[in-house]
Every structure is written in structure tokens, then in C-alpha cells.
mmCIF file of C-alpha atoms and ligand atoms in Angstrom:
data_model
loop_
_atom_site.group_PDB
_atom_site.id
_atom_site.type_symbol
_atom_site.label_atom_id
_atom_site.label_comp_id
_atom_site.label_asym_id
_atom_site.label_seq_id
_atom_site.Cartn_x
_atom_site.Cartn_y
_atom_site.Cartn_z
ATOM 1 C CA MET A 20 93.364 82.645 127.527
ATOM 2 C CA GLY A 21 96.113 82.836 130.162
ATOM 3 C CA GLU A 22 98.850 85.415 130.493
ATOM 4 C CA ILE A 23 101.380 85.449 127.663
ATOM 5 C CA LYS A 24 104.791 84.794 129.206
ATOM 6 C CA THR A 25 106.690 83.408 126.240
ATOM 7 C CA ILE A 26 106.395 84.347 122.586
ATOM 8 C CA GLY A 27 107.712 82.482 119.569
ATOM 9 C CA LEU A 28 109.000 84.420 116.581
ATOM 10 C CA LEU A 29 109.593 83.273 113.013
ATOM 11 C CA THR A 30 110.138 84.568 109.478
ATOM 12 C CA SER A 31 108.654 82.593 106.593
ATOM 13 C CA GLY A 32 108.203 82.622 102.821
ATOM 14 C CA GLY A 33 110.223 85.027 100.674
ATOM 15 C CA ASP A 34 112.821 87.034 102.597
ATOM 16 C CA ALA A 35 112.646 90.811 102.566
ATOM 17 C CA PRO A 36 115.019 93.569 103.704
ATOM 18 C CA GLY A 37 113.823 94.897 107.059
ATOM 19 C CA MET A 38 112.848 91.509 108.468
ATOM 20 C CA ASN A 39 115.831 91.769 110.811
ATOM 21 C CA ALA A 40 114.715 95.172 112.024
ATOM 22 C CA ALA A 41 111.329 93.597 112.821
ATOM 23 C CA ILE A 42 112.977 90.656 114.613
ATOM 24 C CA ARG A 43 114.947 93.143 116.711
ATOM 25 C CA ALA A 44 111.875 95.223 117.547
ATOM 26 C CA VAL A 45 109.726 92.221 118.500
ATOM 27 C CA THR A 46 112.497 90.707 120.630
ATOM 28 C CA ARG A 47 113.339 93.884 122.490
ATOM 29 C CA THR A 48 109.734 94.935 123.071
ATOM 30 C CA ALA A 49 108.871 91.489 124.433
ATOM 31 C CA ILE A 50 111.877 91.523 126.767
ATOM 32 C CA TYR A 51 111.014 95.084 127.819
ATOM 33 C CA HIS A 52 107.638 93.702 128.908
ATOM 34 C CA GLU A 53 109.366 90.838 130.733
ATOM 35 C CA MET A 54 108.378 88.140 128.290
ATOM 36 C CA LYS A 55 110.645 85.345 127.111
ATOM 37 C CA VAL A 56 111.445 85.199 123.398
ATOM 38 C CA LYS A 57 111.953 81.925 121.584
ATOM 39 C CA ALA A 58 113.338 82.361 118.082
ATOM 40 C CA ILE A 59 112.197 79.709 115.630
ATOM 41 C CA TYR A 60 114.526 79.063 112.674
ATOM 42 C CA ARG A 61 113.450 78.400 109.069
ATOM 43 C CA GLY A 62 109.824 79.427 109.401
ATOM 44 C CA TYR A 63 107.150 76.772 109.809
ATOM 45 C CA LYS A 64 109.735 74.104 109.046
ATOM 46 C CA GLY A 65 111.632 74.938 112.250
ATOM 47 C CA LEU A 66 108.380 75.034 114.143
ATOM 48 C CA ILE A 67 107.703 71.455 113.092
ATOM 49 C CA THR A 68 111.238 70.208 113.757
ATOM 50 C CA GLY A 69 111.756 72.295 116.903
ATOM 51 C CA GLU A 70 114.714 74.382 115.704
ATOM 52 C CA ILE A 71 114.379 76.927 118.496
ATOM 53 C CA VAL A 72 116.750 79.174 120.466
ATOM 54 C CA GLU A 73 115.916 81.551 123.295
ATOM 55 C CA PHE A 74 116.804 85.120 122.328
ATOM 56 C CA LYS A 75 118.159 87.814 124.669
ATOM 57 C CA THR A 76 118.566 91.442 123.659
ATOM 58 C CA GLN A 77 122.169 90.780 122.506
ATOM 59 C CA ASN A 78 120.971 88.221 119.970
ATOM 60 C CA VAL A 79 119.475 91.050 117.956
ATOM 61 C CA SER A 80 122.377 93.513 118.306
ATOM 62 C CA ASN A 81 123.803 94.963 115.133
ATOM 63 C CA ILE A 82 121.178 93.509 112.784
ATOM 64 C CA ILE A 83 118.915 96.496 112.033
ATOM 65 C CA GLN A 84 121.025 97.341 108.974
ATOM 66 C CA GLN A 85 121.289 93.786 107.596
ATOM 67 C CA GLY A 86 119.183 92.490 104.713
ATOM 68 C CA GLY A 87 117.735 88.963 104.702
ATOM 69 C CA THR A 88 116.679 87.338 107.955
ATOM 70 C CA ILE A 89 118.957 86.032 110.716
ATOM 71 C CA LEU A 90 116.208 83.523 111.560
ATOM 72 C CA LYS A 91 116.446 82.097 108.023
ATOM 73 C CA THR A 92 113.327 81.392 106.096
ATOM 74 C CA ALA A 93 111.905 78.429 104.252
ATOM 75 C CA ARG A 94 108.934 77.184 102.364
ATOM 76 C CA CYS A 95 107.269 74.302 104.166
ATOM 77 C CA ASP A 96 104.687 72.147 102.408
ATOM 78 C CA GLU A 97 104.233 70.023 105.542
ATOM 79 C CA PHE A 98 102.593 72.962 107.289
ATOM 80 C CA LYS A 99 99.889 72.844 104.647
ATOM 81 C CA THR A 100 98.817 69.446 106.020
ATOM 82 C CA ALA A 101 96.881 68.800 109.237
ATOM 83 C CA GLU A 102 99.617 66.377 110.387
ATOM 84 C CA GLY A 103 102.310 68.997 109.889
ATOM 85 C CA ARG A 104 100.357 71.599 111.827
ATOM 86 C CA LYS A 105 99.757 69.082 114.655
ATOM 87 C CA MET A 106 103.532 68.613 114.925
ATOM 88 C CA ALA A 107 103.942 72.389 115.006
ATOM 89 C CA TYR A 108 101.379 72.622 117.793
ATOM 90 C CA ASP A 109 103.157 69.894 119.779
ATOM 91 C CA THR A 110 106.378 71.913 119.525
ATOM 92 C CA LEU A 111 104.653 75.018 120.883
ATOM 93 C CA VAL A 112 103.237 73.073 123.831
ATOM 94 C CA ARG A 113 106.574 71.395 124.539
ATOM 95 C CA GLU A 114 108.453 74.701 124.388
ATOM 96 C CA GLU A 115 105.768 76.444 126.463
ATOM 97 C CA ILE A 116 105.298 79.140 123.824
ATOM 98 C CA ASP A 117 102.054 81.020 124.536
ATOM 99 C CA ALA A 118 101.754 83.092 121.344
ATOM 100 C CA LEU A 119 103.414 83.459 117.956
ATOM 101 C CA ILE A 120 104.589 86.430 115.924
ATOM 102 C CA VAL A 121 105.020 85.516 112.253
ATOM 103 C CA ILE A 122 106.703 87.752 109.701
ATOM 104 C CA GLY A 123 106.049 86.969 106.054
ATOM 105 C CA GLY A 124 103.855 87.387 103.019
ATOM 106 C CA ASP A 125 100.435 86.263 101.982
ATOM 107 C CA GLY A 126 101.223 82.532 102.213
ATOM 108 C CA THR A 127 102.704 82.877 105.690
ATOM 109 C CA LEU A 128 99.644 84.768 106.903
ATOM 110 C CA THR A 129 97.317 82.210 105.300
ATOM 111 C CA GLY A 130 99.116 79.424 107.165
ATOM 112 C CA ALA A 131 98.918 81.457 110.385
ATOM 113 C CA ARG A 132 95.231 82.011 109.966
ATOM 114 C CA ILE A 133 94.493 78.315 109.416
ATOM 115 C CA PHE A 134 96.654 77.290 112.362
ATOM 116 C CA ALA A 135 95.206 79.933 114.690
ATOM 117 C CA SER A 136 91.637 78.845 114.061
ATOM 118 C CA GLU A 137 92.422 75.135 114.137
ATOM 119 C CA TYR A 138 94.108 75.304 117.561
ATOM 120 C CA ASP A 139 92.526 78.475 118.943
ATOM 121 C CA TYR A 140 96.070 79.778 119.249
ATOM 122 C CA PRO A 141 97.057 83.471 119.448
ATOM 123 C CA ILE A 142 99.071 84.737 116.482
ATOM 124 C CA VAL A 143 99.996 88.218 115.304
ATOM 125 C CA GLY A 144 101.306 88.650 111.754
ATOM 126 C CA LEU A 145 103.661 91.274 110.354
ATOM 127 C CA PRO A 146 103.691 91.967 106.598
ATOM 128 C CA GLY A 147 107.188 91.077 105.366
ATOM 129 C CA THR A 148 107.431 90.952 101.582
ATOM 130 C CA ILE A 149 108.984 93.085 98.873
ATOM 131 C CA ASP A 150 105.814 92.706 96.773
ATOM 132 C CA ASN A 151 103.590 95.027 98.854
ATOM 133 C CA ASP A 152 100.636 92.803 97.990
ATOM 134 C CA ILE A 153 99.009 92.599 101.411
ATOM 135 C CA TYR A 154 95.611 94.113 101.940
ATOM 136 C CA GLY A 155 95.133 96.411 104.930
ATOM 137 C CA THR A 156 98.602 97.941 105.041
ATOM 138 C CA ASP A 157 99.858 100.814 102.890
ATOM 139 C CA SER A 158 103.305 99.289 102.758
ATOM 140 C CA THR A 159 105.013 96.013 103.613
ATOM 141 C CA ILE A 160 108.440 95.541 105.174
ATOM 142 C CA GLY A 161 110.974 95.328 102.319
ATOM 143 C CA TYR A 162 108.948 97.029 99.607
ATOM 144 C CA ASP A 163 110.608 100.434 99.856
ATOM 145 C CA THR A 164 114.096 98.924 99.796
ATOM 146 C CA ALA A 165 113.244 96.808 96.761
ATOM 147 C CA LEU A 166 111.879 99.883 94.991
ATOM 148 C CA ASN A 167 115.143 101.701 95.688
ATOM 149 C CA THR A 168 117.121 98.776 94.309
ATOM 150 C CA ILE A 169 114.977 98.818 91.178
ATOM 151 C CA ILE A 170 115.460 102.514 90.500
ATOM 152 C CA GLU A 171 119.199 102.233 91.016
ATOM 153 C CA ALA A 172 119.312 99.441 88.421
ATOM 154 C CA VAL A 173 117.011 101.232 85.976
ATOM 155 C CA ASP A 174 119.111 104.413 86.216
ATOM 156 C CA LYS A 175 122.118 102.400 85.092
ATOM 157 C CA ILE A 176 120.241 100.677 82.298
ATOM 158 C CA ARG A 177 118.997 104.085 81.130
ATOM 159 C CA ASP A 178 122.592 105.186 80.479
ATOM 160 C CA THR A 179 123.226 102.344 78.095
ATOM 161 C CA ALA A 180 119.697 102.427 76.618
ATOM 162 C CA SER A 181 120.031 106.042 75.568
ATOM 163 C CA SER A 182 123.541 105.564 74.208
ATOM 164 C CA HIS A 183 122.253 102.890 71.841
ATOM 165 C CA ASP A 184 118.692 104.050 71.073
ATOM 166 C CA ARG A 185 117.261 100.918 72.564
ATOM 167 C CA LEU A 186 113.998 99.726 73.971
ATOM 168 C CA PHE A 187 114.446 97.823 77.240
ATOM 169 C CA PHE A 188 111.904 95.591 78.891
ATOM 170 C CA ILE A 189 112.951 95.247 82.519
ATOM 171 C CA GLU A 190 111.238 92.535 84.531
ATOM 172 C CA VAL A 191 110.741 93.187 88.222
ATOM 173 C CA MET A 192 109.303 90.985 90.957
ATOM 174 C CA GLY A 193 105.765 91.221 92.227
ATOM 175 C CA ARG A 194 104.206 87.786 91.951
ATOM 176 C CA ASP A 195 100.981 88.893 90.355
ATOM 177 C CA ALA A 196 101.081 92.368 91.883
ATOM 178 C CA GLY A 197 102.126 95.484 89.994
ATOM 179 C CA PHE A 198 103.249 97.716 92.875
ATOM 180 C CA LEU A 199 106.981 97.359 92.220
ATOM 181 C CA ALA A 200 106.561 97.761 88.448
ATOM 182 C CA LEU A 201 104.231 100.730 88.637
ATOM 183 C CA ASN A 202 105.903 102.754 91.368
ATOM 184 C CA GLY A 203 109.297 101.657 90.065
ATOM 185 C CA ALA A 204 108.310 103.147 86.696
ATOM 186 C CA ILE A 205 107.228 106.428 88.271
ATOM 187 C CA ALA A 206 110.384 106.684 90.376
ATOM 188 C CA SER A 207 112.769 105.841 87.552
ATOM 189 C CA GLY A 208 111.035 107.839 84.859
ATOM 190 C CA ALA A 209 110.310 104.730 82.813
ATOM 191 C CA GLU A 210 108.046 105.190 79.794
ATOM 192 C CA ALA A 211 105.568 102.523 80.844
ATOM 193 C CA ALA A 212 104.681 99.768 83.273
ATOM 194 C CA ILE A 213 103.016 96.501 82.380
ATOM 195 C CA ILE A 214 101.152 95.096 85.357
ATOM 196 C CA PRO A 215 99.009 92.005 85.949
ATOM 197 C CA GLU A 216 96.121 93.948 87.472
ATOM 198 C CA ILE A 217 95.079 95.290 84.087
ATOM 199 C CA ALA A 218 96.687 92.696 81.820
ATOM 200 C CA THR A 219 93.443 91.001 80.974
ATOM 201 C CA GLU A 220 91.533 94.216 80.281
ATOM 202 C CA VAL A 221 93.745 95.869 77.689
ATOM 203 C CA ASP A 222 96.631 94.986 75.432
ATOM 204 C CA GLN A 223 99.158 97.179 77.196
ATOM 205 C CA LEU A 224 101.757 96.831 74.439
ATOM 206 C CA GLU A 225 99.310 97.779 71.706
ATOM 207 C CA ASP A 226 98.351 100.763 73.822
ATOM 208 C CA LEU A 227 101.949 101.911 74.167
ATOM 209 C CA ILE A 228 102.801 101.578 70.514
ATOM 210 C CA LYS A 229 99.554 103.226 69.434
ATOM 211 C CA ASN A 230 100.252 106.184 71.687
ATOM 212 C CA GLY A 231 103.625 106.573 70.034
ATOM 213 C CA PHE A 232 105.535 106.195 73.244
ATOM 214 C CA ARG A 233 108.891 106.569 71.535
ATOM 215 C CA LYS A 234 107.997 109.590 69.449
ATOM 216 C CA THR A 235 110.060 112.077 71.418
ATOM 217 C CA LYS A 236 112.587 109.627 72.825
ATOM 218 C CA ASN A 237 115.680 107.915 71.601
ATOM 219 C CA SER A 238 115.418 105.224 74.242
ATOM 220 C CA SER A 239 112.564 103.650 76.134
ATOM 221 C CA ILE A 240 112.251 101.641 79.281
ATOM 222 C CA VAL A 241 109.236 99.543 80.174
ATOM 223 C CA LEU A 242 108.967 97.867 83.565
ATOM 224 C CA VAL A 243 107.129 94.553 83.444
ATOM 225 C CA ALA A 244 105.819 92.783 86.552
ATOM 226 C CA GLU A 245 106.796 89.113 86.615
ATOM 227 C CA SER A 246 103.580 87.175 86.382
ATOM 228 C CA GLU A 247 101.952 84.453 84.377
ATOM 229 C CA ILE A 248 99.226 86.970 83.626
ATOM 230 C CA THR A 249 101.545 89.463 81.933
ATOM 231 C CA GLY A 250 103.797 86.745 80.554
ATOM 232 C CA GLY A 251 106.881 88.652 81.740
ATOM 233 C CA ALA A 252 109.463 90.778 79.909
ATOM 234 C CA MET A 253 110.514 88.061 77.433
ATOM 235 C CA HIS A 254 106.972 87.729 76.189
ATOM 236 C CA TYR A 255 106.749 91.442 75.337
ATOM 237 C CA ALA A 256 110.226 91.551 73.827
ATOM 238 C CA ASP A 257 109.360 88.628 71.552
ATOM 239 C CA ARG A 258 106.168 90.332 70.470
ATOM 240 C CA VAL A 259 107.912 93.603 69.662
ATOM 241 C CA LYS A 260 110.642 91.830 67.719
ATOM 242 C CA LYS A 261 107.980 90.112 65.634
ATOM 243 C CA GLU A 262 105.450 92.926 65.237
ATOM 244 C CA TYR A 263 107.772 95.970 65.228
ATOM 245 C CA PRO A 264 111.163 94.808 63.876
ATOM 246 C CA GLU A 265 112.353 98.425 63.603
ATOM 247 C CA TYR A 266 112.874 98.529 67.373
ATOM 248 C CA ASP A 267 116.187 97.457 68.913
ATOM 249 C CA VAL A 268 114.888 95.469 71.869
ATOM 250 C CA ARG A 269 116.667 94.193 74.986
ATOM 251 C CA VAL A 270 115.493 92.373 78.091
ATOM 252 C CA VAL A 271 116.791 92.587 81.653
ATOM 253 C CA ILE A 272 115.406 90.390 84.401
ATOM 254 C CA LEU A 273 116.401 91.995 87.677
ATOM 255 C CA GLY A 274 115.727 88.857 89.722
ATOM 256 C CA HIS A 275 116.960 88.259 93.252
ATOM 257 C CA ILE A 276 119.009 91.426 93.461
ATOM 258 C CA GLN A 277 115.659 93.008 94.404
ATOM 259 C CA ARG A 278 115.458 91.000 97.625
ATOM 260 C CA GLY A 279 118.873 91.850 99.016
ATOM 261 C CA GLY A 280 120.655 94.798 100.521
ATOM 262 C CA SER A 281 120.532 96.940 103.585
ATOM 263 C CA PRO A 282 116.977 98.113 104.365
ATOM 264 C CA SER A 283 116.056 101.717 103.618
ATOM 265 C CA ALA A 284 115.318 104.178 106.421
ATOM 266 C CA TYR A 285 111.603 103.794 105.675
ATOM 267 C CA ASP A 286 111.700 100.006 105.992
ATOM 268 C CA ARG A 287 113.742 100.126 109.196
ATOM 269 C CA ILE A 288 111.276 102.535 110.778
ATOM 270 C CA LEU A 289 108.258 100.607 109.508
ATOM 271 C CA ALA A 290 109.650 97.288 110.778
ATOM 272 C CA SER A 291 110.522 98.819 114.151
ATOM 273 C CA ARG A 292 107.079 100.354 114.597
ATOM 274 C CA LEU A 293 105.193 97.248 113.463
ATOM 275 C CA GLY A 294 107.392 94.962 115.569
ATOM 276 C CA GLU A 295 106.841 97.042 118.686
ATOM 277 C CA ALA A 296 103.095 97.263 118.026
ATOM 278 C CA SER A 297 102.781 93.484 117.561
ATOM 279 C CA ILE A 298 103.783 92.838 121.173
ATOM 280 C CA GLU A 299 101.644 95.685 122.485
ATOM 281 C CA ALA A 300 98.681 94.200 120.576
ATOM 282 C CA LEU A 301 99.213 90.781 122.140
ATOM 283 C CA LEU A 302 99.394 92.372 125.597
ATOM 284 C CA ASP A 303 96.188 94.166 124.750
ATOM 285 C CA GLY A 304 94.476 90.830 124.219
ATOM 286 C CA GLN A 305 94.359 91.123 120.430
ATOM 287 C CA ARG A 306 95.077 88.072 118.319
ATOM 288 C CA ASN A 307 94.769 86.654 114.830
ATOM 289 C CA ILE A 308 95.484 90.003 113.302
ATOM 290 C CA LEU A 309 97.923 91.551 110.908
ATOM 291 C CA ILE A 310 99.639 94.683 112.176
ATOM 292 C CA GLY A 311 99.944 97.179 109.351
ATOM 293 C CA ILE A 312 100.248 100.855 108.577
ATOM 294 C CA ASP A 313 97.453 103.024 107.228
ATOM 295 C CA ASP A 314 97.951 106.728 106.646
ATOM 296 C CA ASP A 315 101.013 106.574 108.932
ATOM 297 C CA ARG A 316 99.006 105.087 111.784
ATOM 298 C CA ILE A 317 99.438 101.572 113.126
ATOM 299 C CA VAL A 318 96.384 99.428 112.462
ATOM 300 C CA ALA A 319 95.242 95.914 113.341
ATOM 301 C CA VAL A 320 93.559 94.033 110.502
ATOM 302 C CA PRO A 321 91.849 90.678 111.180
ATOM 303 C CA PHE A 322 93.537 87.824 109.296
ATOM 304 C CA SER A 323 90.236 87.059 107.587
ATOM 305 C CA LYS A 324 90.170 90.523 106.001
ATOM 306 C CA ALA A 325 93.891 90.777 105.201
ATOM 307 C CA ILE A 326 93.974 87.439 103.420
ATOM 308 C CA LYS A 327 90.654 87.361 101.641
ATOM 309 C CA ASN A 328 90.976 90.696 99.898
ATOM 310 C CA ASP A 329 93.334 91.642 97.107
ATOM 311 C CA LYS A 330 95.113 94.919 97.619
ATOM 312 C CA PRO A 331 93.950 97.250 94.850
ATOM 313 C CA ILE A 332 96.279 99.268 92.644
ATOM 314 C CA ASP A 333 95.426 102.953 92.425
ATOM 315 C CA PRO A 334 94.555 103.463 88.714
ATOM 316 C CA ASP A 335 95.709 107.085 88.957
ATOM 317 C CA LEU A 336 99.283 105.843 89.239
ATOM 318 C CA MET A 337 99.023 104.398 85.733
ATOM 319 C CA LYS A 338 97.821 107.787 84.548
ATOM 320 C CA VAL A 339 100.848 109.442 86.147
ATOM 321 C CA VAL A 340 103.222 107.119 84.247
ATOM 322 C CA LYS A 341 101.395 107.822 81.006
ATOM 323 C CA ILE A 342 101.317 111.599 81.346
ATOM 324 C CA LEU A 343 104.885 111.925 82.570
ATOM 325 C CA SER A 344 106.295 109.812 79.765
ATOM 326 C CA ILE A 345 105.271 112.079 76.857
HETATM 327 P P1 LIG B 21 104.963 84.219 101.437
HETATM 328 O O1 LIG B 21 104.676 84.166 102.895
HETATM 329 O O2 LIG B 21 106.150 85.069 101.105
HETATM 330 O O3 LIG B 21 103.728 84.563 100.628
HETATM 331 P P2 LIG B 21 104.698 81.406 100.577
HETATM 332 O O4 LIG B 21 103.481 81.612 99.770
HETATM 333 O O5 LIG B 21 105.765 80.511 100.050
HETATM 334 O O6 LIG B 21 105.450 82.770 100.955
HETATM 335 O O7 LIG B 21 104.217 80.821 101.995
HETATM 336 C C1 LIG B 21 105.165 80.556 103.027
HETATM 337 C C2 LIG B 21 104.762 79.335 103.794
HETATM 338 O O8 LIG B 21 103.484 79.548 104.428
HETATM 339 C C3 LIG B 21 104.549 78.067 102.975
HETATM 340 O O9 LIG B 21 105.765 77.420 102.657
HETATM 341 C C4 LIG B 21 103.714 77.248 103.924
HETATM 342 O O10 LIG B 21 104.507 76.669 104.935
HETATM 343 C C5 LIG B 21 102.807 78.312 104.559
HETATM 344 N N1 LIG B 21 101.531 78.353 103.837
HETATM 345 C C6 LIG B 21 101.228 78.968 102.683
HETATM 346 N N2 LIG B 21 99.957 78.732 102.293
HETATM 347 C C7 LIG B 21 99.438 77.908 103.229
HETATM 348 C C8 LIG B 21 98.175 77.245 103.413
HETATM 349 N N3 LIG B 21 97.182 77.407 102.530
HETATM 350 N N4 LIG B 21 98.020 76.462 104.510
HETATM 351 C C9 LIG B 21 99.013 76.293 105.405
HETATM 352 N N5 LIG B 21 100.220 76.872 105.288
HETATM 353 C C10 LIG B 21 100.446 77.651 104.221
#
């Protein structure tokens, strides 16, 4: 493997607040180390079509506080095919890009892993997703901001819920991961969280009702992780309406509001640290790794490990919700 003189940088999959802070950190660290930075627009799609611009330090000025991603993002089915990946490789050769930094979620990292092994090409991944569902890192870029958005929304819903004695099911994002629902419930003082990780083991609604979760309350809020496994907030609201008609039930689906907004201090710092470390790792000769955070220390996790494993939910968190909601 020769010296890395030029890096390519892209964001892919679902956008997350803090991606811009990561773009800034990667760009500036690379330039600091006298590398060239080529910014690739629209994720793997732009890699295939060659939508590429060289970035200087000014290109990333004044973006640390912006949500979304200035590089745009896209989903690209073509990259899932060998032909698509060959076109992507041709672009990298043509543009003389020696290594790639990709920022995205599980799908993005899966694509990176396949591409890296197919072409023996150096890639470093950064975890950018609000879902926090990436193994090997305590937190992902965007998760903390999304949690803050959720608690702000739930606080507001609580005002109206308690005025009317209502039971609210609030659906949050997570794509088969309960981190936002569970920690969102703890942080907002919700009475319960329904998460996919335990959806097949117990009837979480039955559990709640049996434990008399509204006994001492005149309003209740349950956060539900969006997922085919849980069935989502509507599913639980319909069940309650049918099985417990005495409850006045409402549903709120928070939706894309959770993706937007200015990143929190935590996400800006995380993105800056991970972005800086990604370039240092490449210079160190490391490749095909995810850069994450573990116990406040930067860690490198091989793609194989980060992708194969599901990130576990700490069951104690569920206990905290339960105890604190009496
Ligand atoms: P996220 O990165 O947020 O999990 P997606 O799952 O949509 O988002 O993945 C983003 C992109 O990564 C996809 O549009 C595709 O281009 C690429 N990707 C995902 N899975 C694969 C795969 N198995 N093989 C190749 N590329 C993939």
C-alpha cells in the first residue's frame, strides 16, 4: 500500500445532526497532514457518477453548527451490485483517491466493508446515525441530538396529556433498535418504553396494564420504537382502544423532526474527535475499521466485528424506566 496523498469523503444513508462537524474535522485534519481532500456528493451514488469537488479548509467553514450534511446523502441500490461497485472503483482510480472516509449507518458500513474487501481498498468508517445501533461504539454521531429533540417534544406533549388525562403513545425512530425509545423515556420521565429488542419475549402492553402503570397518574406517556417487530405506536393504540376502552388514547409519530436541528455539544465533540481520529488511523496504516468511542476513549473496531454484531441494549435501563414510573 503506497502513501495516502488524497482522501475521498462521503456521507451516506440516513442523515444525522453532527455529520457536518465530522466532515469539517476530517477535511481539516487531512489538510493539516498535507493530504488532498475530495468531497463526494450524495454518498455512493456520487461515487459512481463522479460528483466530486476538491475541498479546502474554507469549504467547511461555518458548518459545525448545521444539521444535515452539506455533502448530501442518498440511498444507492447500484452500489449493492458488483457492476455499481466497479464503476465506483473506476471513479476512485480516475480521481486518484487513495483512501475513503465514509460517514453513515449500518448499511453504509456494510457497503464499505464489501467494497474494501473486493478491491483491497483502504476505508475508514465513522458511525453517523441517530439510531445508535452500531456495535463497538457507545454512541453514534446524531444520537444525542435526536434524544434532545425527543425530550423537547415529549415535554410539550406532557403538558397537554396531563391537562386532558390522556394516554399518549409516541413513536420515535430507531429502525429496530430501542436506544432512542428507552433513553428517551428515561430522559423525559415517560411511564414506559416499548422496544423491539424485547418485543418477542414479553407482551409489553400487557405488562404495563397489569402493573397498573396509571394508578397514581392522570396522564401517561409511552415511547414506542418504530419497528415492524413492535408494530409501532398505532398498533398499541388500537389494542388499548379495543381492550381497555376506558383509556383516552392518542398517538403522536415524531417522524423526521428527530433527524434535524443543530447538533448538541456532545455530538459536535464526538464528531470532531472521531473525524480527527479517522485520518490519524489512516496515517497509522489502519484500514477497514470503524472509529468509535468506548468509555470516552477513541477505539478502532474492524468492520467485520462492527457489522456482524448487534449492539445490545442494557436491560437495566428498562428496570430504571419501570422503577421511576411508579
Ligand atoms: P444507513 O447507512 O443509514 O444504515 P442504508 O441502510 O440505506 O443507510 O445504507 C446506505 C447505503 O449503503 C445504501 O443505499 C447502499 O448504497 C449501501 N449499502 C447498504 N447495504 C449494502 C450492501 N449489502 N452492499 C452494498 N452496499 C450496501
